XYZ file of C-alpha atoms in Angstrom:
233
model
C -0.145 28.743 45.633
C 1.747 25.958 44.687
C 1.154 23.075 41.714
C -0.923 20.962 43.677
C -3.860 23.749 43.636
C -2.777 24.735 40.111
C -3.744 20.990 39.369
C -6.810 21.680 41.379
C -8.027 24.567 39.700
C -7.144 24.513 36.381
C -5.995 21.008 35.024
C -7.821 21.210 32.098
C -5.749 18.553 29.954
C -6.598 15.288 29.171
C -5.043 13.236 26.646
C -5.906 10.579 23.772
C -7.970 10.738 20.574
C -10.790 9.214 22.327
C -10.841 12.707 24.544
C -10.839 14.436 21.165
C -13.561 12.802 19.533
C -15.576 12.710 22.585
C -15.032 17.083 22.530
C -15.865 17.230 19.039
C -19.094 15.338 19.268
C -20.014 17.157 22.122
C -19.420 20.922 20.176
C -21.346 19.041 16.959
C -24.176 18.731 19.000
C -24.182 22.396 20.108
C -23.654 23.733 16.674
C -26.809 21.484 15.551
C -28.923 22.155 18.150
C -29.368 19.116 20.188
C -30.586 20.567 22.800
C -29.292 20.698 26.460
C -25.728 19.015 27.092
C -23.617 17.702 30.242
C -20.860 20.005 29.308
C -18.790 17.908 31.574
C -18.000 15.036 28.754
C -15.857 18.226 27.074
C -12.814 17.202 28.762
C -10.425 19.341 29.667
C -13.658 21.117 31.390
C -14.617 18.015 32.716
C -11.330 17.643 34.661
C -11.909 20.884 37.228
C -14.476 18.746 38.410
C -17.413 21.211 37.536
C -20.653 19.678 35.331
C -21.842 22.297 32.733
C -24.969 22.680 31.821
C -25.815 24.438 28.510
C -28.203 25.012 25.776
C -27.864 24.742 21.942
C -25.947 27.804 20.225
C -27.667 30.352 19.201
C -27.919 31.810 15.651
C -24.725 33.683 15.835
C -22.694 31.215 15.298
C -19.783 33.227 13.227
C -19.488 35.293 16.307
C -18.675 32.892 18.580
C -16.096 31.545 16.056
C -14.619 34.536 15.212
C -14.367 34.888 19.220
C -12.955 31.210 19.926
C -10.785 32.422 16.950
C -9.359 35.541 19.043
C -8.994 33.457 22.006
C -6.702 30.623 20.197
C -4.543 33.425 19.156
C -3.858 34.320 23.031
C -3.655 30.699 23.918
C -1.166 30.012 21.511
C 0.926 32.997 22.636
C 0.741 32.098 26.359
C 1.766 28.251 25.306
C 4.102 28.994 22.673
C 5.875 31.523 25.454
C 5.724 29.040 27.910
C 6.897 25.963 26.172
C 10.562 28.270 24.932
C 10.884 29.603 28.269
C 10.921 25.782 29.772
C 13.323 25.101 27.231
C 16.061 27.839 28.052
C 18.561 26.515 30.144
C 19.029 28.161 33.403
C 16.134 30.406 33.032
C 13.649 29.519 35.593
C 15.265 28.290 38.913
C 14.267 24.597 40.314
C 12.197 25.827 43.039
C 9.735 27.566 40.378
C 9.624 24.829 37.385
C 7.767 22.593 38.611
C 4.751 25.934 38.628
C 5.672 26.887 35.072
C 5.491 22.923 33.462
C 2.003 22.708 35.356
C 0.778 26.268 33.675
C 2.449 25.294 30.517
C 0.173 22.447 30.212
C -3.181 23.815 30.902
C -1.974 26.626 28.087
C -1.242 23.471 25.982
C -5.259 22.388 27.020
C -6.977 25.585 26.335
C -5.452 25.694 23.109
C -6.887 22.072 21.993
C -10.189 22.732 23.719
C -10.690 26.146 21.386
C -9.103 24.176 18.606
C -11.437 21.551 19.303
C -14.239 23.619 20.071
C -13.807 26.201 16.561
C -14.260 22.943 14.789
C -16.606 21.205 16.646
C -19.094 24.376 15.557
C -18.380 24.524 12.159
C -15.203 26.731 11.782
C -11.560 26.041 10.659
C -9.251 26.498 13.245
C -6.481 29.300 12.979
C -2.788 27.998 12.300
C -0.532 29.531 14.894
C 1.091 32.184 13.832
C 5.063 32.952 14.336
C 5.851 34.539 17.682
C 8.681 36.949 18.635
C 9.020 37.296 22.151
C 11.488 39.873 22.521
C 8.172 42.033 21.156
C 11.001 43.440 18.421
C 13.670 43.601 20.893
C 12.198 45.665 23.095
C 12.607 42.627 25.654
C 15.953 41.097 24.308
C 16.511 39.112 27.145
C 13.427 37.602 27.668
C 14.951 33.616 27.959
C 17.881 34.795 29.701
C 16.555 37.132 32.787
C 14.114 35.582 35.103
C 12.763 38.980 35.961
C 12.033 39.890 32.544
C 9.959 36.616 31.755
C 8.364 37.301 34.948
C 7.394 40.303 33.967
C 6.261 39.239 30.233
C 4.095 36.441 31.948
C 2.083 38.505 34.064
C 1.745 41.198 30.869
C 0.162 37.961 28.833
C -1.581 36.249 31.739
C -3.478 39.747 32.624
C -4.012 40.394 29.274
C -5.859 36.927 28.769
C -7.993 38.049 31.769
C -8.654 41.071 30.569
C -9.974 39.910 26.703
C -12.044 37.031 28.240
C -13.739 39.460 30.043
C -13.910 41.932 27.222
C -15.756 39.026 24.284
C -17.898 37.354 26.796
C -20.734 39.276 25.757
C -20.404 37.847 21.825
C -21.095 34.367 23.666
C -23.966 35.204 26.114
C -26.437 33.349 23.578
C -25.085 30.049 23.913
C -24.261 29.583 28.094
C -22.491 26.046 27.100
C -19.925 28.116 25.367
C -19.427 31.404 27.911
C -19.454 28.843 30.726
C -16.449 27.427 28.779
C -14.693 30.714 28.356
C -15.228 31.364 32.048
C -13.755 28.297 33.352
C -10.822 29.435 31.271
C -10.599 33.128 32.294
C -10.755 31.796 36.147
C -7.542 29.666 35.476
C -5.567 32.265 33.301
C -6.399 34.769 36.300
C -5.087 32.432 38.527
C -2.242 32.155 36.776
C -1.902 35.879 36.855
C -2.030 35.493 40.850
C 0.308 33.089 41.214
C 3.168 34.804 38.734
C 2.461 38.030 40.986
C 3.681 36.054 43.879
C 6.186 35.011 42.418
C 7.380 38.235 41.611
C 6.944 39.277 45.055
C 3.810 41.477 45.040
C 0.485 41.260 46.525
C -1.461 38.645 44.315
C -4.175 40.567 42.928
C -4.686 43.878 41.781
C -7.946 45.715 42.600
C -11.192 44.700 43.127
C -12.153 44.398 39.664
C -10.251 43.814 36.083
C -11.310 46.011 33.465
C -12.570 43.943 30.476
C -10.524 44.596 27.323
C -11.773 45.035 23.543
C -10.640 43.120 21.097
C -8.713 46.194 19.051
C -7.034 46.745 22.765
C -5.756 43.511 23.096
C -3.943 43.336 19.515
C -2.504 46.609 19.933
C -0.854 45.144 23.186
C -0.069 41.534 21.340
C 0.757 42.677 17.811
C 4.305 43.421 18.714
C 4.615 39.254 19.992
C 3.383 38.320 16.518
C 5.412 38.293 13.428
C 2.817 37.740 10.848
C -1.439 37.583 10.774
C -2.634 33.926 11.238
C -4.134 32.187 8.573
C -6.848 29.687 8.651
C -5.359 25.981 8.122
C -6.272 23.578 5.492
């Protein structure tokens, strides 16, 4: 796989604060109740070239927060992870940046989509918390050995898969939002593939992925994550 299908399948960025407005609106008129929406004006969707369709959010609208909530938290640890990693010289060799900027930046998207999103529905997004990706030193040289931030990245990358999967079922009453989180999981397990290749093994792992709770996934995280996030102001 290289970044021309990564731009193909997952470039879910756009920029401008004409993109961000347009988002917002879009999730206002969810939260409201406005009936059925062209999900495909809430760029960075609207970029993998697929027109969503979906209906007004249901009641349970603190669920799905508190589950766009969850999923910022991951975002912002795949991003954050990403963006150092870029950053540490030597680290990833010449033939492979060009792979790690592209996934970097749809990261980057999904976390302004779900940032966009939390508040287009009524919530206040989560600050990002501090990260620590040693995971308390247990992976000193994370920025340092290729083969150990290979390894990290498919850890988070499969993990993402694996909680997507896990909280779709708190967004099955509103289909404009579990489309969303769909689109997402296919990219982050695409990126999942694509690190395994990298790594030399087979690019996928069975014939299913075994959805995660959300108690699951911290206990794998909390070690990346120095102190709780706290909603911003």
């Amino acid at each position: 796989m290289n970044t021309q299908i990564l731009d193909l399948i997952g470039n879910l960025g756009t920029d401008g604060a004409s993109a961000s407005t347009t988002r917002r609106a879009a999730f206002q008129q969810i939260a409201k109740g406005g009936g059925k929406i062209a999900l495909a004006v809430l760029t960075p969707l609207a970029a993998t070239g697929c027109a969503l369709v979906g209906s007004a959010i249901a009641p349970q609208t603190g669920l799905a927060i508190e589950t766009l909530q969850f999923a910022l938290l991951l975002e912002e640890l795949e991003h954050g992870f990403y963006v150092e990693a870029l950053k540490a010289p030597g680290l990833i060799p010449s033939s492979d940046r060009a792979v790690f900027e592209q996934i970097s930046k749809q990261e980057g998207a999904h976390v302004t989509f779900l940032t966009t999103g939390i508040t287009g529905i009524g919530g206040a997004p989560q600050a990002a918390p501090q990260f620590d990706f040693t995971g308390g030193g247990k992976y000193r040289d994370v920025f340092s050995n290729y083969r150990t931030f290979l390894q990290l990245s498919q850890t988070f990358e499969d993990t993402g898969v694996k909680a997507y999967k896990g909280q779709a079922t708190n967004l099955i009453t509103s289909s404009a939002l579990l489309t969303a989180a769909l689109r997402i999981h296919s990219v982050e397990a695409r990126h999942a593939a694509e690190i395994r290749r990298l790594r030399g093994e087979k690019p996928w792992t069975g014939a299913f992925d075994e959805p995660l709770s959300k108690p699951q996934v911290m206990a794998m995280v909390s070690p990346f994550i120095r102190r709780p996030a706290t909603s911003s102001t």
